[in-house]
Coordinates of C-alpha atoms and ligand atoms in Angstrom, one line a residue:
Chain A
M1 CA 6.7 -3.6 -30.9
R2 CA 5.5 -7.0 -30.0
A3 CA 2.4 -8.5 -31.4
G4 CA -0.7 -8.9 -29.2
T5 CA 0.7 -11.6 -27.0
N6 CA 1.4 -9.5 -23.9
P7 CA 0.8 -11.7 -20.8
Y8 CA -0.5 -8.9 -18.6
K9 CA -4.1 -8.2 -17.8
R10 CA -5.0 -4.9 -16.1
L11 CA -6.9 -5.3 -12.8
P12 CA -9.7 -2.9 -11.9
G13 CA -8.6 0.0 -9.7
R14 CA -7.6 3.5 -10.6
A15 CA -7.8 5.3 -7.3
R16 CA -5.0 7.7 -6.3
K17 CA -3.3 8.3 -3.0
L18 CA -5.0 11.3 -1.3
F19 CA -7.3 11.6 -4.2
G20 CA -4.3 12.7 -6.4
L21 CA -4.2 16.1 -4.8
F22 CA -0.5 16.2 -3.9
S23 CA 1.1 13.9 -6.5
N24 CA 0.7 13.0 -10.1
A25 CA 1.8 9.4 -9.4
R26 CA -0.8 6.8 -10.3
Q27 CA -0.7 3.1 -9.4
Q28 CA -1.8 0.4 -11.8
L29 CA -2.2 -3.3 -11.1
W30 CA -1.4 -5.8 -13.8
L31 CA -1.8 -9.6 -13.4
G32 CA 0.9 -11.6 -15.1
P33 CA 1.1 -15.4 -15.5
D34 CA 2.8 -15.9 -12.1
H35 CA 3.1 -12.5 -10.5
L36 CA 1.3 -9.3 -9.8
L37 CA 3.0 -6.2 -11.3
V38 CA 2.5 -3.0 -9.5
A39 CA 3.3 -0.1 -11.8
E40 CA 3.9 3.4 -10.5
V41 CA 3.0 5.7 -13.4
K42 CA 4.5 9.2 -13.1
A43 CA 4.1 11.6 -16.0
Y44 CA 6.1 9.8 -18.7
T45 CA 7.8 7.0 -16.8
E46 CA 6.6 3.7 -15.4
R47 CA 8.3 1.9 -12.6
Y48 CA 7.5 -1.7 -11.8
K49 CA 7.5 -3.9 -8.8
R50 CA 6.8 -7.6 -9.1
Y51 CA 5.1 -9.7 -6.4
Y52 CA 5.2 -13.4 -7.2
L53 CA 1.8 -15.0 -6.5
K54 CA 3.5 -17.9 -4.7
D55 CA 5.2 -15.4 -2.2
I56 CA 2.1 -13.4 -1.2
Q57 CA 1.2 -14.2 2.4
A58 CA -1.9 -12.0 2.9
L59 CA -4.2 -9.3 1.5
T60 CA -5.7 -6.8 3.9
M61 CA -8.5 -4.3 3.4
C62 CA -9.7 -1.7 5.8
P63 CA -12.6 0.7 5.1
T64 CA -11.9 4.3 5.9
N65 CA -13.8 7.5 6.4
A66 CA -11.8 9.6 3.9
G67 CA -14.7 9.5 1.4
R68 CA -17.2 10.8 3.9
I69 CA -14.8 13.5 5.1
V70 CA -14.3 14.7 1.5
N71 CA -18.1 14.7 1.0
A72 CA -18.5 16.9 4.1
V73 CA -15.7 19.3 3.0
L74 CA -17.2 19.6 -0.6
L75 CA -20.6 20.2 0.8
G76 CA -19.2 22.9 3.1
F77 CA -17.4 24.7 0.3
S78 CA -20.5 24.4 -1.9
G79 CA -22.6 26.1 0.9
L80 CA -19.9 28.7 1.5
F81 CA -20.2 29.9 -2.0
L82 CA -24.0 29.6 -2.1
I83 CA -24.7 31.6 1.1
P84 CA -23.6 35.0 -0.4
V85 CA -25.8 34.3 -3.4
L86 CA -28.8 33.7 -1.2
L87 CA -28.1 36.9 0.8
L88 CA -27.5 39.0 -2.4
F89 CA -30.5 37.8 -4.3
P90 CA -33.3 39.6 -2.4
N91 CA -31.2 42.8 -2.5
R92 CA -30.2 42.7 -6.1
H93 CA -32.2 45.9 -7.0
L94 CA -30.4 48.0 -4.4
P95 CA -28.7 50.9 -6.1
S96 CA -25.4 50.0 -4.4
L97 CA -25.4 46.6 -6.0
E98 CA -26.7 47.6 -9.4
G99 CA -24.8 46.1 -12.3
L100 CA -22.4 44.2 -10.1
A101 CA -24.8 41.8 -8.4
L102 CA -25.8 39.6 -11.3
P103 CA -22.4 38.6 -12.6
V104 CA -21.1 38.0 -9.1
M105 CA -24.1 35.9 -8.2
I106 CA -23.7 33.8 -11.4
L107 CA -20.0 33.3 -10.6
L108 CA -20.6 32.3 -7.0
A109 CA -23.4 30.0 -7.9
G110 CA -21.2 28.4 -10.6
I111 CA -18.4 27.7 -8.1
S112 CA -21.0 26.3 -5.7
A113 CA -22.4 24.0 -8.4
L114 CA -18.8 22.9 -9.3
F115 CA -18.3 21.7 -5.7
L116 CA -21.7 20.0 -5.8
L117 CA -20.6 18.2 -9.0
F118 CA -17.4 16.9 -7.3
L119 CA -19.5 15.8 -4.4
F120 CA -21.8 13.9 -6.7
G121 CA -18.8 12.2 -8.4
N122 CA -17.3 11.3 -5.0
V123 CA -20.7 9.8 -3.9
L124 CA -20.9 7.8 -7.1
L125 CA -17.3 6.3 -6.6
G126 CA -18.5 5.0 -3.2
P127 CA -16.8 4.4 0.1
T128 CA -13.0 4.5 0.5
C129 CA -10.6 1.9 1.9
I130 CA -7.0 1.1 2.3
C131 CA -5.5 -2.2 1.0
H132 CA -2.2 -3.9 1.6
L133 CA -0.4 -6.8 0.1
H134 CA 2.0 -8.7 2.4
T135 CA 5.0 -10.9 1.6
A136 CA 7.6 -12.3 4.0
V137 CA 9.6 -9.1 3.7
Q138 CA 7.3 -6.2 2.9
A139 CA 3.8 -4.8 2.9
E140 CA 2.9 -2.9 -0.2
R141 CA 0.1 -0.3 0.0
L142 CA -2.2 -0.9 -3.0
S143 CA -3.3 2.7 -3.4
A144 CA -5.1 1.8 -6.7
L145 CA -7.6 0.0 -4.6
G146 CA -8.8 3.1 -2.8
R147 CA -12.5 2.5 -3.4
A148 CA -14.2 -0.4 -1.5
R149 CA -16.3 -1.6 -4.4
T150 CA -13.4 -1.9 -6.9
A151 CA -11.1 -3.2 -4.2
A152 CA -13.4 -6.1 -3.3
R153 CA -13.6 -7.0 -7.0
T154 CA -9.9 -6.9 -7.5
L155 CA -9.0 -8.6 -4.2
N156 CA -11.3 -11.5 -5.2
L157 CA -9.6 -11.8 -8.5
L158 CA -6.2 -11.7 -6.8
K159 CA -7.3 -14.2 -4.1
W160 CA -8.4 -16.6 -6.9
S161 CA -5.1 -16.3 -8.7
I162 CA -3.0 -16.6 -5.6
E163 CA -4.9 -19.7 -4.5
S164 CA -4.4 -21.3 -7.9
A165 CA -0.7 -20.7 -7.4
Q166 CA -0.4 -21.8 -3.8
G167 CA -3.6 -23.7 -2.9
R168 CA -5.6 -22.7 0.1
I169 CA -4.9 -22.9 3.8
Q170 CA -6.4 -26.2 4.9
P171 CA -7.9 -26.6 8.4
E172 CA -5.3 -29.3 9.2
D173 CA -2.5 -26.8 8.4
V174 CA -3.6 -24.7 11.3
Q175 CA -5.2 -27.4 13.5
D176 CA -3.1 -26.6 16.6
F177 CA -5.1 -23.4 16.6
V178 CA -8.6 -24.5 17.6
A179 CA -11.0 -21.7 16.9
P180 CA -9.8 -19.1 14.4
R181 CA -11.2 -16.0 16.0
W182 CA -10.3 -12.4 15.9
E183 CA -11.0 -12.2 19.7
D184 CA -8.1 -14.5 20.3
W185 CA -5.7 -11.7 19.8
P186 CA -3.4 -11.5 22.8
P187 CA -5.1 -9.3 25.4
G188 CA -3.6 -6.0 26.5
S189 CA -5.7 -3.3 24.9
P190 CA -8.5 -1.9 27.0
D191 CA -10.7 -1.7 23.8
S192 CA -10.2 -5.4 23.0
A193 CA -13.6 -6.2 24.4
Q194 CA -15.3 -4.3 21.5
E195 CA -17.8 -6.4 19.6
P196 CA -16.0 -7.8 16.6
N197 CA -17.6 -7.5 13.3
R198 CA -17.2 -11.1 12.1
E199 CA -18.4 -12.8 9.0
G200 CA -20.4 -16.0 9.4
Chain B
M1 CA 1.2 -21.8 15.5
F2 CA 1.6 -19.3 12.7
N3 CA 1.5 -15.6 13.2
F4 CA 0.7 -12.6 11.0
H5 CA 2.3 -9.3 11.8
F6 CA -0.7 -7.1 11.6
E7 CA -0.6 -3.3 11.4
C8 CA -3.8 -1.3 11.6
A9 CA -4.2 0.7 8.4
R10 CA -6.0 3.5 10.3
C11 CA -4.3 3.9 13.7
G12 CA -1.0 2.1 13.0
M13 CA -1.3 -0.3 15.9
R14 CA 0.8 -3.4 15.5
R15 CA -0.1 -6.8 16.8
T16 CA 0.9 -10.3 16.2
L17 CA -2.2 -12.1 15.0
P18 CA -2.4 -15.9 15.3
V19 CA -3.5 -17.4 12.0
G20 CA -6.3 -19.9 12.3
G21 CA -7.9 -20.0 9.0
D22 CA -7.8 -18.7 5.4
S23 CA -9.5 -15.4 6.2
I24 CA -10.6 -13.2 9.1
V25 CA -12.8 -10.1 9.5
G26 CA -12.6 -8.1 12.7
A27 CA -12.2 -4.8 14.4
C28 CA -8.9 -3.2 15.4
P29 CA -8.9 -3.5 19.2
S30 CA -7.4 0.0 19.4
C31 CA -9.4 2.1 17.0
G32 CA -12.3 -0.2 16.0
A33 CA -11.6 0.0 12.3
T34 CA -12.8 -3.1 10.5
H35 CA -10.2 -5.2 8.6
R36 CA -10.7 -8.0 6.3
I37 CA -7.6 -10.2 5.9
E38 CA -7.1 -13.1 3.5
F39 CA -4.3 -15.5 4.4
F40 CA -2.4 -17.8 2.0
P41 CA -0.2 -20.9 2.5
A42 CA 2.9 -18.8 1.9
L43 CA 2.4 -17.5 5.4
L44 CA 2.8 -21.1 6.8
R45 CA 6.0 -21.8 5.0
A46 CA 8.3 -21.9 8.0
S47 CA 11.5 -20.9 6.1
S48 CA 12.0 -20.5 2.5
G49 CA 15.8 -20.4 2.8
Q50 CA 17.6 -22.9 0.6
R51 CA 20.4 -25.0 1.8
A52 CA 23.0 -26.4 -0.6
E53 CA 23.9 -30.0 -0.1
N54 CA 27.4 -31.2 0.1
L55 CA 28.7 -33.8 -2.3
V56 CA 28.4 -37.3 -1.1
L57 CA 30.2 -39.2 -3.9
D58 CA 32.8 -37.7 -6.2
T59 CA 30.8 -39.2 -9.1
E60 CA 28.0 -36.8 -8.5
S61 CA 27.7 -33.6 -10.5
S62 CA 28.8 -30.5 -8.7
C63 CA 27.9 -26.9 -8.9
F64 CA 29.8 -24.9 -11.5
F65 CA 30.4 -22.1 -8.9
H66 CA 30.8 -24.3 -5.8
P67 CA 32.7 -27.5 -6.7
T68 CA 32.0 -29.0 -3.3
K69 CA 28.3 -28.6 -3.5
R70 CA 25.9 -31.0 -5.2
A71 CA 24.2 -29.8 -8.4
A72 CA 20.5 -29.3 -7.9
T73 CA 19.5 -28.2 -11.4
A74 CA 20.9 -26.8 -14.7
C75 CA 20.7 -23.1 -15.5
E76 CA 18.1 -22.5 -18.2
G77 CA 20.2 -19.8 -19.7
C78 CA 23.7 -21.3 -20.1
G79 CA 23.1 -24.9 -19.0
R80 CA 25.7 -25.0 -16.3
F81 CA 25.0 -27.2 -13.3
I82 CA 24.2 -25.2 -10.2
C83 CA 23.5 -25.9 -6.6
A84 CA 20.4 -25.0 -4.7
L85 CA 22.1 -21.9 -3.4
C86 CA 23.0 -20.6 -6.9
E87 CA 19.7 -21.3 -8.4
I88 CA 17.7 -18.0 -8.9
D89 CA 14.0 -18.4 -9.5
M90 CA 13.0 -15.7 -12.0
G91 CA 9.4 -16.7 -12.1
S92 CA 9.3 -18.5 -15.4
Q93 CA 13.0 -19.4 -15.6
H94 CA 15.6 -20.8 -13.2
L95 CA 19.0 -19.1 -13.8
C96 CA 22.5 -19.0 -12.5
P97 CA 23.8 -15.7 -10.9
R98 CA 25.9 -15.0 -14.0
C99 CA 23.0 -15.2 -16.4
V100 CA 20.9 -13.0 -14.2
E101 CA 23.7 -10.4 -14.0
Q102 CA 24.1 -10.5 -17.8
G103 CA 20.4 -10.3 -18.3
H104 CA 20.2 -7.3 -16.0
A105 CA 23.1 -5.5 -17.6
S106 CA 21.7 -6.0 -21.2
G107 CA 18.1 -5.3 -20.2
T108 CA 17.0 -8.5 -21.9
L109 CA 15.7 -10.2 -18.8
E110 CA 12.1 -9.1 -18.7
P111 CA 11.5 -9.9 -15.0
L112 CA 14.3 -7.4 -14.1
K113 CA 13.0 -4.5 -16.1
T114 CA 11.8 -2.0 -13.7
E115 CA 11.4 1.2 -15.7
Y116 CA 9.9 2.3 -19.0
T117 CA 9.7 5.7 -20.6
R118 CA 6.5 6.6 -22.5
Y119 CA 8.1 8.4 -25.5
D120 CA 4.8 7.9 -27.2
Q121 CA 3.0 10.1 -24.6
I122 CA 5.8 12.7 -24.8
A123 CA 5.4 12.8 -28.6
L124 CA 1.6 13.1 -28.3
V125 CA 1.9 16.1 -25.9
L126 CA 4.5 17.8 -28.2
A127 CA 2.4 17.2 -31.3
V128 CA -1.0 18.3 -30.0
L129 CA -0.6 20.8 -27.1
P130 CA 1.4 23.5 -29.0
L131 CA -1.4 23.8 -31.6
L132 CA -2.9 26.3 -29.2
F133 CA 0.1 28.5 -30.1
F134 CA 0.6 27.4 -33.6
Y135 CA 4.0 29.0 -34.1
L136 CA 5.5 26.7 -31.5
T137 CA 4.8 23.7 -33.7
L138 CA 7.7 24.8 -35.9
F139 CA 10.0 23.5 -33.1
T140 CA 7.8 20.9 -31.4
A141 CA 6.7 19.0 -34.5
P142 CA 10.2 17.8 -35.3
M143 CA 10.7 17.0 -31.6
A144 CA 7.5 15.0 -31.6
I145 CA 8.7 13.0 -34.7
Y146 CA 12.0 12.4 -32.9
F147 CA 10.2 10.9 -29.9
C148 CA 7.9 8.8 -32.2
V149 CA 11.0 7.3 -33.7
R150 CA 12.6 6.8 -30.3
H151 CA 9.4 5.1 -29.0
W152 CA 9.3 2.9 -32.1
R153 CA 13.0 1.9 -31.7
Q154 CA 13.0 1.1 -28.0
D155 CA 12.2 -2.3 -26.7
A156 CA 8.6 -3.2 -26.3
G157 CA 7.6 -2.2 -22.8
V158 CA 6.7 -4.8 -20.3
L159 CA 3.0 -3.7 -20.2
P160 CA 0.7 -3.7 -23.3
H161 CA 0.5 -0.1 -24.6
G162 CA -1.7 0.6 -27.5
R163 CA -0.3 2.4 -30.6
G164 CA -2.9 5.1 -30.4
A165 CA -0.7 7.7 -28.8
V166 CA 2.3 7.3 -31.1
M167 CA 0.2 7.1 -34.3
T168 CA -1.8 10.2 -33.4
A169 CA 1.4 12.1 -32.4
F170 CA 3.0 11.0 -35.7
V171 CA 0.1 12.0 -37.9
F172 CA -0.2 15.4 -36.2
A173 CA 3.5 16.1 -36.3
V174 CA 3.9 15.2 -40.0
L175 CA 0.9 17.4 -40.9
E176 CA 2.4 20.2 -38.9
V177 CA 5.8 19.8 -40.7
I178 CA 4.0 19.7 -44.1
G179 CA 2.1 22.8 -43.1
W180 CA 5.3 24.6 -42.2
I181 CA 7.0 23.5 -45.5
V182 CA 4.1 24.9 -47.5
V183 CA 4.1 28.2 -45.5
L184 CA 7.8 28.6 -45.6
S185 CA 8.1 27.9 -49.3
W186 CA 5.4 30.5 -49.9
L187 CA 7.2 33.0 -47.7
I188 CA 10.8 32.4 -48.8
P189 CA 10.5 34.1 -52.3
F190 CA 9.4 37.3 -50.4
I191 CA 12.3 37.1 -48.0
G192 CA 14.8 35.9 -50.6
G193 CA 13.9 38.8 -52.9
T194 CA 17.0 40.7 -51.9
W195 CA 19.3 37.7 -52.5
Ligands
ZN1 ZN1 -6.6 0.6 14.6
ZN2 ZN1 23.5 -19.5 -16.6
ZN3 ZN1 26.5 -23.1 -6.3

């Protein structure tokens, strides 16, 4: 094994595609001296893709509702298991429920609390998003950056590294394009009049 | 005018977006999803394709692989003169196609390594998990030691992996083996009584 001279630095981001429900694959982002290494970690193997900083054309980030939908689903399940407890509790002394009611209520309340716990965790992790890295020939989904807070931090780090490798786009590079505005997309969509959410 | 081929991450709508600065924040015209996009100068590079120059004088050095093309640089692996077409940029090194091929075949060229097996993790699972059913460790402890050795002997991975997993696995597996040796040496006289 090599001594502690490894050039890679792990970037923040440990989100999983679809919250890891359907696959054990994890993505890790590692920053090397001149490239970003995207590692797909699956059980006991790691597969690497390298994106040289000088080839990266764009980084995109789009907030999604996935986190809010999951919150609603978890709240729903939690309620679903809590409702029978609330119905059973006042009738727990009925002879027909004697002996059975208490363990069942504890079980249901426990499951309900478990869903609440997941809900709490998901709220703590914050809003969700989708990020992509673009080169001349491909767009890679950065599924590790599934949470907006972490994504913003990692994308800033990446932006800084890419700009130290390539420089920045200067106004004179794009001067034949007078006002860089999102509204200048070619018209054609009926919704294109929507108020854009622009940063000052 | 430079264009970015935008695809909405939510609704999949594709648009060609003119690039007019180093970043843009806006809503997808089709679904309204907000996007933040950072652009980099690589987008403005019109064409990254290299063109090999023909030899002008016969006193000029020529490419090892293309005798009629002018040498642009020397391969950092074997030192042969190569033209712009043959030069392969491996990030930190500029190599000729032959050196890249050899490096790929022998696995010595780090930028071409695309896979790594975590034998240390396999060893850890084999050493620790079967403790729940202790008799299984008779078989899994030697396997764990095998994977520890295999992990130790393989090339260092591309990414930094701590030694925690392989050390833990090794210690557990060795203790399990010692345990079995003690138990078996105590049992064998009873079994071997009829020998
Ligand atoms: Zn859209
Ligand atoms: Zn060479
Ligand atoms: Zn050549």
